[in-house]
Short mmCIF file of C-alpha atoms and ligand atoms in Angstrom, two decimals:
data_model
loop_
_atom_site.label_atom_id
_atom_site.label_comp_id
_atom_site.label_asym_id
_atom_site.label_seq_id
_atom_site.Cartn_x
_atom_site.Cartn_y
_atom_site.Cartn_z
CA MET A 1 -17.53 -9.51 4.62
CA PRO A 2 -17.44 -8.68 0.93
CA VAL A 3 -14.27 -8.77 -1.12
CA LEU A 4 -13.94 -5.28 -2.59
CA ASN A 5 -12.97 -4.44 -6.11
CA VAL A 6 -9.29 -3.47 -6.33
CA ARG A 7 -8.91 -0.23 -8.30
CA ARG A 8 -6.36 -0.39 -11.07
CA TYR A 9 -3.78 1.97 -12.49
CA GLY A 10 -5.63 4.71 -14.37
CA ASP A 11 -8.41 5.00 -11.76
CA PRO A 12 -8.32 8.63 -10.55
CA ILE A 13 -8.85 7.64 -6.88
CA LEU A 14 -5.32 6.17 -6.86
CA ARG A 15 -3.99 9.68 -7.52
CA GLN A 16 -6.00 11.49 -4.82
CA LYS A 17 -4.67 12.48 -1.43
CA ALA A 18 -6.69 10.46 1.08
CA GLN A 19 -8.44 12.22 3.98
CA PRO A 20 -7.63 11.61 7.66
CA VAL A 21 -10.05 9.45 9.64
CA GLU A 22 -11.85 11.64 12.20
CA ALA A 23 -13.19 8.84 14.40
CA VAL A 24 -13.31 5.04 14.36
CA THR A 25 -17.01 4.62 13.60
CA PRO A 26 -18.84 1.37 12.73
CA GLU A 27 -18.40 2.36 9.06
CA ILE A 28 -14.62 2.51 9.53
CA ARG A 29 -14.66 -0.89 11.27
CA GLN A 30 -16.63 -2.33 8.35
CA ALA A 31 -14.17 -0.81 5.88
CA LEU A 32 -11.28 -2.42 7.80
CA ALA A 33 -12.98 -5.82 7.79
CA ASP A 34 -13.67 -5.59 4.06
CA MET A 35 -10.11 -4.47 3.34
CA LEU A 36 -8.77 -7.44 5.30
CA GLU A 37 -10.91 -9.88 3.35
CA THR A 38 -9.82 -8.25 0.10
CA MET A 39 -6.11 -8.28 0.96
CA TYR A 40 -6.13 -12.01 1.67
CA HIS A 41 -8.31 -12.80 -1.30
CA GLN A 42 -5.76 -11.00 -3.49
CA VAL A 43 -2.83 -12.67 -1.70
CA GLY A 44 -1.39 -9.27 -0.86
CA ILE A 45 0.78 -8.38 2.12
CA GLY A 46 -0.41 -4.80 2.32
CA LEU A 47 -3.37 -2.74 1.18
CA ALA A 48 -4.30 0.93 1.30
CA ALA A 49 -7.92 2.11 1.47
CA PRO A 50 -7.79 4.11 -1.80
CA GLN A 51 -7.02 0.84 -3.60
CA VAL A 52 -10.53 -0.33 -2.75
CA GLY A 53 -12.17 3.01 -3.53
CA ILE A 54 -12.09 4.48 -0.01
CA SER A 55 -10.19 7.77 0.04
CA LEU A 56 -9.29 7.65 3.74
CA ARG A 57 -5.93 7.31 5.51
CA ILE A 58 -6.16 3.62 6.41
CA ILE A 59 -3.67 0.88 5.57
CA LEU A 60 -3.29 -2.81 6.35
CA VAL A 61 0.11 -4.37 6.74
CA ASP A 62 0.66 -8.10 7.11
CA ASP A 63 2.88 -8.63 10.10
CA GLY A 64 3.82 -12.27 9.49
CA PRO A 65 3.04 -14.56 12.43
CA ARG A 66 1.47 -11.67 14.36
CA GLY A 67 -1.12 -11.32 11.61
CA PRO A 68 -2.41 -8.22 9.89
CA ARG A 69 -2.08 -4.82 11.45
CA ALA A 70 -4.54 -2.01 10.74
CA LEU A 71 -3.04 1.46 10.81
CA ILE A 72 -5.28 4.53 10.81
CA ASN A 73 -3.81 7.96 9.98
CA PRO A 74 -0.30 6.44 9.86
CA ALA A 75 2.78 8.66 9.70
CA ILE A 76 6.50 7.94 9.51
CA VAL A 77 8.08 10.06 12.23
CA GLU A 78 11.66 8.83 11.92
CA GLN A 79 13.59 6.91 9.27
CA ARG A 80 17.10 5.61 8.68
CA GLY A 81 19.18 4.07 5.92
CA THR A 82 18.26 3.24 2.36
CA VAL A 83 17.76 -0.11 0.70
CA ARG A 84 16.59 -1.23 -2.73
CA GLY A 85 14.13 -4.05 -3.25
CA GLU A 86 11.49 -5.34 -5.63
CA GLU A 87 7.93 -4.10 -5.36
CA GLY A 88 4.71 -4.85 -7.10
CA CYS A 89 1.23 -3.45 -6.52
CA LEU A 90 -2.22 -5.03 -6.51
CA SER A 91 -3.35 -1.99 -8.53
CA ILE A 92 -0.71 -2.56 -11.22
CA PRO A 93 -0.82 -6.34 -11.67
CA GLY A 94 1.97 -7.98 -13.60
CA PHE A 95 4.52 -5.19 -13.14
CA PHE A 96 7.46 -5.12 -10.74
CA GLY A 97 10.39 -2.85 -10.15
CA GLU A 98 13.29 -2.09 -7.82
CA VAL A 99 12.43 0.76 -5.46
CA GLU A 100 14.67 2.56 -3.00
CA ARG A 101 13.16 2.89 0.49
CA SER A 102 14.26 3.67 4.02
CA GLU A 103 15.67 0.63 5.77
CA TRP A 104 14.16 1.44 9.15
CA VAL A 105 11.13 3.53 10.11
CA ARG A 106 9.29 4.59 13.23
CA VAL A 107 5.56 4.80 12.71
CA GLU A 108 2.81 6.55 14.61
CA ALA A 109 -0.81 5.66 13.94
CA LEU A 110 -4.11 4.72 15.53
CA ASP A 111 -4.99 1.05 15.83
CA ALA A 112 -8.31 -0.51 14.80
CA GLU A 113 -9.85 0.65 18.10
CA GLY A 114 -8.65 4.22 17.62
CA ARG A 115 -5.87 3.96 20.24
CA PRO A 116 -2.55 5.68 19.48
CA LEU A 117 0.36 3.35 18.82
CA THR A 118 3.97 3.72 17.84
CA PHE A 119 6.35 1.04 16.61
CA GLU A 120 9.52 0.45 14.66
CA ALA A 121 9.75 -1.58 11.47
CA LYS A 122 12.61 -2.71 9.27
CA GLY A 123 13.18 -4.84 6.20
CA LEU A 124 10.12 -6.02 4.31
CA GLN A 125 7.64 -4.60 6.82
CA ALA A 126 9.23 -1.15 6.58
CA ARG A 127 9.02 -1.38 2.78
CA VAL A 128 5.34 -2.37 2.87
CA ILE A 129 4.49 0.52 5.20
CA GLN A 130 6.26 3.04 2.94
CA HIS A 131 4.54 1.65 -0.16
CA GLU A 132 1.10 1.83 1.49
CA LEU A 133 1.72 5.31 2.89
CA ASP A 134 2.55 6.45 -0.64
CA HIS A 135 -0.89 5.21 -1.75
CA LEU A 136 -2.47 7.61 0.78
CA ASP A 137 -0.74 10.50 -1.00
CA GLY A 138 -1.62 9.34 -4.51
CA VAL A 139 1.88 8.02 -5.19
CA LEU A 140 2.51 4.66 -6.90
CA PHE A 141 5.71 2.62 -6.86
CA ILE A 142 6.26 3.25 -10.56
CA ASP A 143 6.63 6.98 -9.73
CA ARG A 144 9.77 6.03 -7.79
CA LEU A 145 11.42 4.08 -10.62
CA PRO A 146 14.08 5.57 -12.90
CA PRO A 147 12.29 7.62 -15.62
CA VAL A 148 13.37 5.29 -18.42
CA THR A 149 11.98 2.21 -16.63
CA ARG A 150 8.79 4.04 -15.67
CA ASP A 151 8.16 5.27 -19.21
CA ARG A 152 8.68 1.77 -20.58
CA MET A 153 6.10 0.39 -18.12
CA LYS A 154 3.61 3.15 -18.88
CA LYS A 155 3.94 2.55 -22.62
CA LYS A 156 3.42 -1.17 -22.16
CA ILE A 157 0.32 -0.56 -20.02
CA GLN A 158 -1.05 1.87 -22.62
CA LYS A 159 -0.40 -0.60 -25.42
CA ASP A 160 -1.43 -3.91 -23.84
CA GLY A 161 -3.47 -2.86 -20.79
CA LEU A 162 -3.12 -4.64 -17.47
CA PRO A 163 -3.47 -8.42 -17.37
CA GLU A 164 -6.92 -9.58 -16.25
CA ASP A 165 -5.48 -12.51 -14.40
CA ALA A 166 -1.94 -11.74 -13.33
CA PRO A 167 -0.11 -14.59 -11.66
CA HIS A 168 0.04 -14.07 -7.91
CA HIS A 169 3.33 -12.82 -6.71
CA ALA A 170 4.69 -12.88 -3.19
CA PHE A 171 5.17 -9.14 -3.22
CA ALA A 172 1.99 -7.43 -4.23
CA LEU A 173 1.02 -4.42 -2.16
NI1 NI B 201 0.30 -0.91 -4.02
#
């Protein structure tokens, strides 16, 4: 299973709206396996397919002791509350910011076998799901920061670029 190249801020694929998966084919299974390998190699707790150059609606979410969960064509069908918390992104290494998200979400998706599933998530897992779903719509966490903070980050990225070897952080998505 190859580790895929993680696309970085500035790559146009990160701004595209990803396409729904029509059927769980062997190619989709291979993509899932490669994404999994990549997520753990990068020490991430979530990964969206566009981040590895695949413009399809697939995300991986680390579910702690239960292990990683693959979600195909995921959608948030219900949400409650708001909470702020720090986020980073494997595609924007070295940058972090406080993002407001829903505290609780209900998700519908297909699992890795193409079977429909629905579940509730809260706390960190809910945050990861919302961050990864944003990736499927071409949205990055910096888009959700206050304009002043976002502009400062963009200017710094333009001036210095992204670090080649950012220190791993417990919250990279
Ligand atoms: Ni991300």
